[in-house]
Backbone as numpy.savetxt, mean C-alpha at the origin, in Angstrom:
# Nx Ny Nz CAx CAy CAz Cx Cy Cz
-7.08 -5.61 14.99 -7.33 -4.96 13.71 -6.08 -4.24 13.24
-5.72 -4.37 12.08 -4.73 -3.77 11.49 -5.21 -2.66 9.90
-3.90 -2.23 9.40 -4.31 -1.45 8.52 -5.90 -0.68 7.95
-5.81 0.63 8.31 -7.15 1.40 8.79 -6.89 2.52 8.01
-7.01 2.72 6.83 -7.57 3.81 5.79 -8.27 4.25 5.53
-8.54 5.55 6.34 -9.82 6.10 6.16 -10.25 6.64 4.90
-11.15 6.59 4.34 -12.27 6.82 3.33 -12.18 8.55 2.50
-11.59 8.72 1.63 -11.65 10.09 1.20 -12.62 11.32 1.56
-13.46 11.22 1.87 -14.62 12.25 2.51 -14.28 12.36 4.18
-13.12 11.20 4.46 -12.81 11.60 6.06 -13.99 10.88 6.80
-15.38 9.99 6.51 -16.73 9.66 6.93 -16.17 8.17 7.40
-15.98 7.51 6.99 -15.72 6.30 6.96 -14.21 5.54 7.00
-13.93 4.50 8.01 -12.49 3.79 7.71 -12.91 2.68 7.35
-11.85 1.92 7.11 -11.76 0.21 6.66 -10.51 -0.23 7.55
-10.87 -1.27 7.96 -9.54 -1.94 8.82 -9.69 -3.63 8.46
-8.36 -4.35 8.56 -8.68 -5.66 8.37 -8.52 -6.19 9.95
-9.55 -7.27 10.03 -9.75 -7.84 11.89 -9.52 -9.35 11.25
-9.11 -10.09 12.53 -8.62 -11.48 12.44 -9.29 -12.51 13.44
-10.34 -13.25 13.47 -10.70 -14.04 14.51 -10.64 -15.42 13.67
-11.21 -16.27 14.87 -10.53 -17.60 14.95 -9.69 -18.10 13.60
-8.64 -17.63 13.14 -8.12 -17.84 11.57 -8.16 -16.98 10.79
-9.64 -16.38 10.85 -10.09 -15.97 9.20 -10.27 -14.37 9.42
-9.92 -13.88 8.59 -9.44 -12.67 8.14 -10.76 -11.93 7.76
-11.77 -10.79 8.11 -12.33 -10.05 7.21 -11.88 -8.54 6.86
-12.41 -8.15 6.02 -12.34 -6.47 6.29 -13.67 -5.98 6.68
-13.36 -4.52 7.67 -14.43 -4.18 8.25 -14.77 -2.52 8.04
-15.95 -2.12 7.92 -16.28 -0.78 7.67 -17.18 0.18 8.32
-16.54 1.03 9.22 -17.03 1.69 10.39 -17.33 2.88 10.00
-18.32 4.27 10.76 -17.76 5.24 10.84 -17.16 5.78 11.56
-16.27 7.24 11.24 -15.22 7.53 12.05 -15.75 8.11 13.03
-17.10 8.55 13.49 -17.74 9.28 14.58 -18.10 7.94 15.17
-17.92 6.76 14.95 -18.43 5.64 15.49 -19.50 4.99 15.24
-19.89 3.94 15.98 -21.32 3.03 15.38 -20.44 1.88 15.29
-21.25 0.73 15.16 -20.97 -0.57 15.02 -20.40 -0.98 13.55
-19.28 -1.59 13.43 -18.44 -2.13 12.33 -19.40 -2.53 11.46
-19.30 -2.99 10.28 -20.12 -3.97 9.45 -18.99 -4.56 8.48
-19.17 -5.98 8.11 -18.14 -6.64 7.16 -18.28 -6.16 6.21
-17.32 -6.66 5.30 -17.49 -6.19 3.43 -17.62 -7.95 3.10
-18.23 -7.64 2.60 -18.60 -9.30 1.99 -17.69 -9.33 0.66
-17.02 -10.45 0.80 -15.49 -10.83 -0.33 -16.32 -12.13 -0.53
-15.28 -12.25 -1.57 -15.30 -13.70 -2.24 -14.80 -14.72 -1.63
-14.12 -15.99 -2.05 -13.10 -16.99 -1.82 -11.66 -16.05 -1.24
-10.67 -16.68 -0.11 -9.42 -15.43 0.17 -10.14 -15.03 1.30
-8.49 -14.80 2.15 -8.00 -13.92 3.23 -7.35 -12.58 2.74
-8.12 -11.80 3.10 -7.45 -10.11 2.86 -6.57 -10.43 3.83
-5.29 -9.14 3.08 -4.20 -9.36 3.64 -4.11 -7.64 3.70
-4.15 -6.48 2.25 -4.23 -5.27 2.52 -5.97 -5.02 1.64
-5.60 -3.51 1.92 -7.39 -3.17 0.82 -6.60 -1.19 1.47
-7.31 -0.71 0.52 -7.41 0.96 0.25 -8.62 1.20 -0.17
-9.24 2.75 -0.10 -10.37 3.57 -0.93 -9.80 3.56 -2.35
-11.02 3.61 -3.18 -10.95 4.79 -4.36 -10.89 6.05 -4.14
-10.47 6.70 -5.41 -10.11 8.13 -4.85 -11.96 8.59 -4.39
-12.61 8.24 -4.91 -13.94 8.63 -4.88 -14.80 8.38 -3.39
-14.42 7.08 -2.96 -14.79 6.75 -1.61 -16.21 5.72 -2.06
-16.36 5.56 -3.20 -17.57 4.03 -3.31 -17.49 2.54 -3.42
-15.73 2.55 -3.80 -14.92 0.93 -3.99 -14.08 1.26 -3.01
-13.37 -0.28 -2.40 -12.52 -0.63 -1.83 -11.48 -1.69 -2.75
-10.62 -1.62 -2.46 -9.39 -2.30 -3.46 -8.33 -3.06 -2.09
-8.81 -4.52 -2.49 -7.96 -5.46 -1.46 -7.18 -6.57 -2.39
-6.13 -6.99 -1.38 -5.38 -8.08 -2.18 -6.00 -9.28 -0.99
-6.63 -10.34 -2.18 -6.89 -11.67 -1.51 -5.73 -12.82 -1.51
-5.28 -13.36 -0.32 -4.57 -14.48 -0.73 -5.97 -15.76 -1.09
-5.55 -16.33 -2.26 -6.40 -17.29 -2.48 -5.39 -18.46 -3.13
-5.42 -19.55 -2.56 -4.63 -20.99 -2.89 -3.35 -20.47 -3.13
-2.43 -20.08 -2.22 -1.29 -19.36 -1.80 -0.72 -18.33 -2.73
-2.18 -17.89 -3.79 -1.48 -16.56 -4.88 -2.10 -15.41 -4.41
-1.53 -14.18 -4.82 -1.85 -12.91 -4.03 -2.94 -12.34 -5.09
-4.04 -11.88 -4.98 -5.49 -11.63 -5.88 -5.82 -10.09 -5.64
-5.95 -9.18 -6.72 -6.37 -7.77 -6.46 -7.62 -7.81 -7.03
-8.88 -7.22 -6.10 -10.18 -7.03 -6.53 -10.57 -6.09 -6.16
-11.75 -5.35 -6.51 -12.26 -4.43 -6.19 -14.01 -4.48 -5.93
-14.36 -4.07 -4.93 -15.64 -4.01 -4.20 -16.45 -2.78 -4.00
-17.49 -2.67 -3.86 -18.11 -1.82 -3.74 -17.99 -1.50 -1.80
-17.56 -0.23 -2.24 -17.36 0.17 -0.39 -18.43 -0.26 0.63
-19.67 -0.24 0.26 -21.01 -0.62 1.16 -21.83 -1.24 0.64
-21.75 -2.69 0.62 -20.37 -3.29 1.95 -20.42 -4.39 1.23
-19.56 -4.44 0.27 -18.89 -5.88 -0.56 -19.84 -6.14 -1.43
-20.27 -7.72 -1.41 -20.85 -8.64 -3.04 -20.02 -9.44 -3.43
-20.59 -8.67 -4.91 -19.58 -9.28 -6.06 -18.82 -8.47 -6.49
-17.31 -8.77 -6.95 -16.16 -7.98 -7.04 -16.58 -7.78 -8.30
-16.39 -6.04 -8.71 -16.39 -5.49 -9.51 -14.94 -5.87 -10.94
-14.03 -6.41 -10.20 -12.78 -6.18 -10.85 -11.80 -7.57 -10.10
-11.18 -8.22 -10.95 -10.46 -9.60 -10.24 -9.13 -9.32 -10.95
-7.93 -9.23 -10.30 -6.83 -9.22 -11.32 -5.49 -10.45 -10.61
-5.06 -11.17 -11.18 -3.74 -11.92 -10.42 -2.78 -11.09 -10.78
-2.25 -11.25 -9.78 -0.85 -10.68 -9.27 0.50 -11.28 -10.13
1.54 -10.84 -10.23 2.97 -11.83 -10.87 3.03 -12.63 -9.87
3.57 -13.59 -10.41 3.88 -14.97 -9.76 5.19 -14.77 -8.95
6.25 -13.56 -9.45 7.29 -13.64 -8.78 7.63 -12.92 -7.28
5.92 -12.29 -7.03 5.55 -11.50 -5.54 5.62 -13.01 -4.61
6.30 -12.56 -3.10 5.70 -13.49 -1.94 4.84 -12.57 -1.89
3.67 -13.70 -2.06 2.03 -13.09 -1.56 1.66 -12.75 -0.23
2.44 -12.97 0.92 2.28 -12.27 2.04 2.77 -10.82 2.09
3.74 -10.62 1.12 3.93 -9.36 1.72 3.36 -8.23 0.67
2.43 -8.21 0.21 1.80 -7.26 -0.52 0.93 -6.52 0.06
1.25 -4.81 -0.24 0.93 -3.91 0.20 0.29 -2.92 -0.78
-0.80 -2.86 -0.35 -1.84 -1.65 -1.17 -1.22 -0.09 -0.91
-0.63 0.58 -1.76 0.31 1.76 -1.35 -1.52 3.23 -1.57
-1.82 2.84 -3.04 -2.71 4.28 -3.23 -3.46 3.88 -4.36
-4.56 4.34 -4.14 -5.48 4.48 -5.69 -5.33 6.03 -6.61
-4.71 6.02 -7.12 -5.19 7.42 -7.95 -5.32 7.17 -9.29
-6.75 7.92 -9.58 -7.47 7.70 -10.86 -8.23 6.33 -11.40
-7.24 6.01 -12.10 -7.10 4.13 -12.52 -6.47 3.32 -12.30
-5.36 4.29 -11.63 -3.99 3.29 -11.21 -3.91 3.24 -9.69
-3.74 1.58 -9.57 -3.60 1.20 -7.79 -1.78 0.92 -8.11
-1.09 1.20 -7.00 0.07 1.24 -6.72 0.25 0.17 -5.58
1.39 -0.40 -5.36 1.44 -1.30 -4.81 3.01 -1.64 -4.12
3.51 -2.53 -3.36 4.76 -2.88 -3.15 4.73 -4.41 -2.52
5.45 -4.91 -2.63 5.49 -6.81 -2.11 7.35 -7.11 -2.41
7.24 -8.13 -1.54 9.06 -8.38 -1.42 9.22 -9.57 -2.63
10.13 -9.36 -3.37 10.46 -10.35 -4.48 11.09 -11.44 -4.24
10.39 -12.70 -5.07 11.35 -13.81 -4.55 12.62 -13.64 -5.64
13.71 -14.47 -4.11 14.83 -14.04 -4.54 15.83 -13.02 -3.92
14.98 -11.98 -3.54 15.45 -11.14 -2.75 15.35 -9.90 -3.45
14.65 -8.58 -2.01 14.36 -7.33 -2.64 13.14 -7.22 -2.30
12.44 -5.90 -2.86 11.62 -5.51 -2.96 10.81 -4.43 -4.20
9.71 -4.81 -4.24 9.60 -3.91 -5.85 8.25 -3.13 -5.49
8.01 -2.13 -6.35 6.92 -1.34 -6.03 6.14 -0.92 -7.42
5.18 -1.33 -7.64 4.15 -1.30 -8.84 3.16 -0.65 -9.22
2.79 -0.60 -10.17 1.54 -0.14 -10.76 0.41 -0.87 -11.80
-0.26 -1.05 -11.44 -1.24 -1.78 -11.55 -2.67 -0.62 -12.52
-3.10 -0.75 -13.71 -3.83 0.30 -14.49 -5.18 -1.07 -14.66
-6.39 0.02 -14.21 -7.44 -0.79 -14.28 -7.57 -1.20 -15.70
-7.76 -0.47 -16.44 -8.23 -0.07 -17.62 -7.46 -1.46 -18.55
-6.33 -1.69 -18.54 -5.63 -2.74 -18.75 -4.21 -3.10 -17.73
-5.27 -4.21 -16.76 -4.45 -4.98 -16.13 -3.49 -6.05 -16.19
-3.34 -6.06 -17.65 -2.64 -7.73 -17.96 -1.76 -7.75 -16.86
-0.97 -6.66 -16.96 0.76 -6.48 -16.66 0.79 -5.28 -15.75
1.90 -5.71 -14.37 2.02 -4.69 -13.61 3.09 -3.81 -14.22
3.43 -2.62 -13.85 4.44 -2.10 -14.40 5.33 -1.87 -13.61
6.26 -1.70 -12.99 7.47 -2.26 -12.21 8.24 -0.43 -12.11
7.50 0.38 -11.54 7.77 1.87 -11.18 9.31 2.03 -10.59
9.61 1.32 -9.35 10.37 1.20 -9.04 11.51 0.82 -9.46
11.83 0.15 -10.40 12.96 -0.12 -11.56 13.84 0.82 -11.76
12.80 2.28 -11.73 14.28 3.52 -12.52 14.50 3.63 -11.32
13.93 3.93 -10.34 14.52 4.96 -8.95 16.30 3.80 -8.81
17.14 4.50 -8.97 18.96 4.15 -9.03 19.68 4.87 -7.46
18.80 3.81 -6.61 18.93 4.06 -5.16 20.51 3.38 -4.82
21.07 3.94 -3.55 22.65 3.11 -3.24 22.11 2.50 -1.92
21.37 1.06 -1.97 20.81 0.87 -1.04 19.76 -0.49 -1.38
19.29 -1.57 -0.19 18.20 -2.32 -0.81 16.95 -1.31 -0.22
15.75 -1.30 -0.64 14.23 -0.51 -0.26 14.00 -1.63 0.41
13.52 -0.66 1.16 12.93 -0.97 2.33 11.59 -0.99 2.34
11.06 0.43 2.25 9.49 0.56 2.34 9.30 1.88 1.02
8.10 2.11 1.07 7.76 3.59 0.04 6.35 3.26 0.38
5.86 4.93 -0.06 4.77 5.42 -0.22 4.28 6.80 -1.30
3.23 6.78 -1.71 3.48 7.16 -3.00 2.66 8.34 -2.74
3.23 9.91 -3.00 2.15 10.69 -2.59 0.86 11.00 -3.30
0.22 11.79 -3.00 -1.50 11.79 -3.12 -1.52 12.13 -4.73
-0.88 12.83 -5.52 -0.95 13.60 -7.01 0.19 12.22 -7.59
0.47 11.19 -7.07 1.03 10.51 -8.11 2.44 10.73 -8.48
2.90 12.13 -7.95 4.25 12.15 -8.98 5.31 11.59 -8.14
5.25 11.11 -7.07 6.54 11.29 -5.98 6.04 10.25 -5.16
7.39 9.21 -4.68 7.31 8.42 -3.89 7.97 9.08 -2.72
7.99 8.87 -1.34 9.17 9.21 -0.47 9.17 6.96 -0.25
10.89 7.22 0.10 11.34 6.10 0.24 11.72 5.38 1.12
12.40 4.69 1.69 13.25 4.03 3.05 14.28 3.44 2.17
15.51 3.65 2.30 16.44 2.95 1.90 17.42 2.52 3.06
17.82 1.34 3.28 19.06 0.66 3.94 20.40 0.65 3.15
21.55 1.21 3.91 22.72 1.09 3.86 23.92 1.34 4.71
24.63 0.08 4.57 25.35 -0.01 5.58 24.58 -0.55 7.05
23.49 -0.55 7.10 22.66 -0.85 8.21 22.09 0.28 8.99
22.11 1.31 8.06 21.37 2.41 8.41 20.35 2.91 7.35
18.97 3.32 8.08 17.90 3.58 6.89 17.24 4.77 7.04
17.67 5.69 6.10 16.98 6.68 5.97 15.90 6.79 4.62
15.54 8.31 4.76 14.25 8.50 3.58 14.50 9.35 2.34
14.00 8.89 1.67 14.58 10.02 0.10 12.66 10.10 -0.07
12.87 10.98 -1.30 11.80 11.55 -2.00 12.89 11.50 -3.60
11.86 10.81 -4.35 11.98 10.62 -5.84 10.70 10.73 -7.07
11.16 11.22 -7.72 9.97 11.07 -9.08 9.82 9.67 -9.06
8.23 9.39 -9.46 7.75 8.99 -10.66 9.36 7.96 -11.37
9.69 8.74 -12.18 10.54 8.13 -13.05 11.94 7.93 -12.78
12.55 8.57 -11.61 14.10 7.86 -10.76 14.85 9.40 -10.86
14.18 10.24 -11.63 14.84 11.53 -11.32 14.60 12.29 -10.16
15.46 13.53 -9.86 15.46 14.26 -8.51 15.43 13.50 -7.52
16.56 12.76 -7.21 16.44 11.55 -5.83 17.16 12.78 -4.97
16.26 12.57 -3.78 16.84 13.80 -3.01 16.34 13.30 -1.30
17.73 13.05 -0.46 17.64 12.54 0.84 16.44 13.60 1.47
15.60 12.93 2.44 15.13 13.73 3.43 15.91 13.66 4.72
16.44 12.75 5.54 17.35 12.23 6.84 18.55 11.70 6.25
19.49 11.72 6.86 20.82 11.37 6.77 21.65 11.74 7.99
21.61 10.01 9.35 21.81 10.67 10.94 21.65 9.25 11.08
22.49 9.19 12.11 22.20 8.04 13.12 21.25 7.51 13.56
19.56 8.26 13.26 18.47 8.14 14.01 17.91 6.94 12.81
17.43 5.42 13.22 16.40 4.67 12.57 15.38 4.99 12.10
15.46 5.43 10.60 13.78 6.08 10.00 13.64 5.32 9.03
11.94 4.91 9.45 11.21 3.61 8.57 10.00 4.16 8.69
9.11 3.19 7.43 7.63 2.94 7.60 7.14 4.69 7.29
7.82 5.37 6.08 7.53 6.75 5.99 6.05 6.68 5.14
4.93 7.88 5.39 3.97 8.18 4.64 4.04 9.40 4.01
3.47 9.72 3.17 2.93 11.32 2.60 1.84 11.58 3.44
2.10 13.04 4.31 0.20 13.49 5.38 -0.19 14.14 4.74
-1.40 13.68 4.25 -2.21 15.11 4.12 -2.71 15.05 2.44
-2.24 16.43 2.08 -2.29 17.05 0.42 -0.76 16.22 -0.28
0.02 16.01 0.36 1.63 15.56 0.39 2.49 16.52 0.27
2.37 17.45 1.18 3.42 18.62 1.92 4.17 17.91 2.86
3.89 17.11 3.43 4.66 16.37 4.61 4.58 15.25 4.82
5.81 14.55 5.18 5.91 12.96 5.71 6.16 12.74 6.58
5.43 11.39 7.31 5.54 11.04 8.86 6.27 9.64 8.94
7.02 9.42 9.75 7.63 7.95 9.61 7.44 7.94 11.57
8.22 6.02 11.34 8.63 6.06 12.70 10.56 6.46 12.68
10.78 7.16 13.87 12.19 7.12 14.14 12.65 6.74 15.13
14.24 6.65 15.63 14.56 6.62 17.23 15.46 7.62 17.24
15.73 8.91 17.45 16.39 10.39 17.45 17.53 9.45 18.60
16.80 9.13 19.66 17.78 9.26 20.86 17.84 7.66 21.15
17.76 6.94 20.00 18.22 5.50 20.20 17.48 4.37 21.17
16.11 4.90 20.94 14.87 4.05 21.77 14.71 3.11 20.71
């Protein structure tokens, strides 16, 4: 089982599990008890997140090798409330459900071609993702991001030179401001919590 986001009330996680091939997502509680599936459509989940509310789940389906954002009712699936395709110019494997806040799901996937981009996605009108990541005027290719809980601030991973540290940036590419800058490998950063603090992996002493 991979990727495990627990449920805004803290009651409930979601994780995606993999047997013979096929991919479901699964929905436990966190005091325990037996899993139960979310019943999807056509598609292999690849990621999925809460609503801020904790009654939908929001997954990307690969379906006939394109990457598919829908939305489900948290207990426990159906019929998708919400179907949106993805740009054509995402590799559909690597799409990542970053956050739901409000109406807007946020997102990141590696671009063909080379790179990586990080999005926003508005229920309300989905034609078009909006491409967030565009202003941030990093000296570096991205690596990873995560977007904190109020929306305004990504913290980042940037590579350069073959070293990757973390920034924190607006919303809109202003106040780019390093968090690490050291010899130590820092990736895979989150916002904990309220988003007072970020956790990554590192190697301080070169493990």
């Amino acid at each position: 089982e991979f990727g495990s986001p627990v449920s805004p009330n803290a009651q409930w996680l979601s994780s995606i599990a993999t047997a013979a091939g096929a991919s479901h997502i699964l929905v436990q509680r966190v005091d325990g008890g037996e899993s139960r599936p979310l019943t999807l459509g056509p598609g292999q989940p690849v990621s999925q997140t809460w609503s801020p509310d904790g009654n939908q789940i929001a997954c990307i389906l690969m379906l006939d090798g394109a990457p598919i954002l829908q939305i489900y009712p948290a207990f426990f699936g159906g019929v998708a409330v919400q179907s949106v395709a993805l740009d054509k110019d995402l590799l559909p494997q690597t799409v990542q459900l970053l956050r739901w806040i409000k109406r807007d799901i946020y997102f990141r996937a590696d671009v063909r071609g080379g790179g990586q981009s990080v999005r926003r996605i508005t229920l309300d009108s989905p034609a078009a993702a909006v491409g967030v990541s565009d202003a941030w005027k990093i000296d570096g290719p991205l690596r990873r991001a995560h977007i904190r809980p109020d929306g305004r601030a990504p913290v980042i991973a940037v590579n350069k030179n073959g070293q990757e540290d973390l920034w924190t940036v607006n919303l809109d590419g202003t106040s780019l401001r390093p968090l690490t800058a050291d010899a130590a490998f820092d990736k895979d950063p989150l916002w904990v919590g309220d988003g007072d603090r970020v956790a990554c992996q590192s190697n301080p002493g070169g493990q």
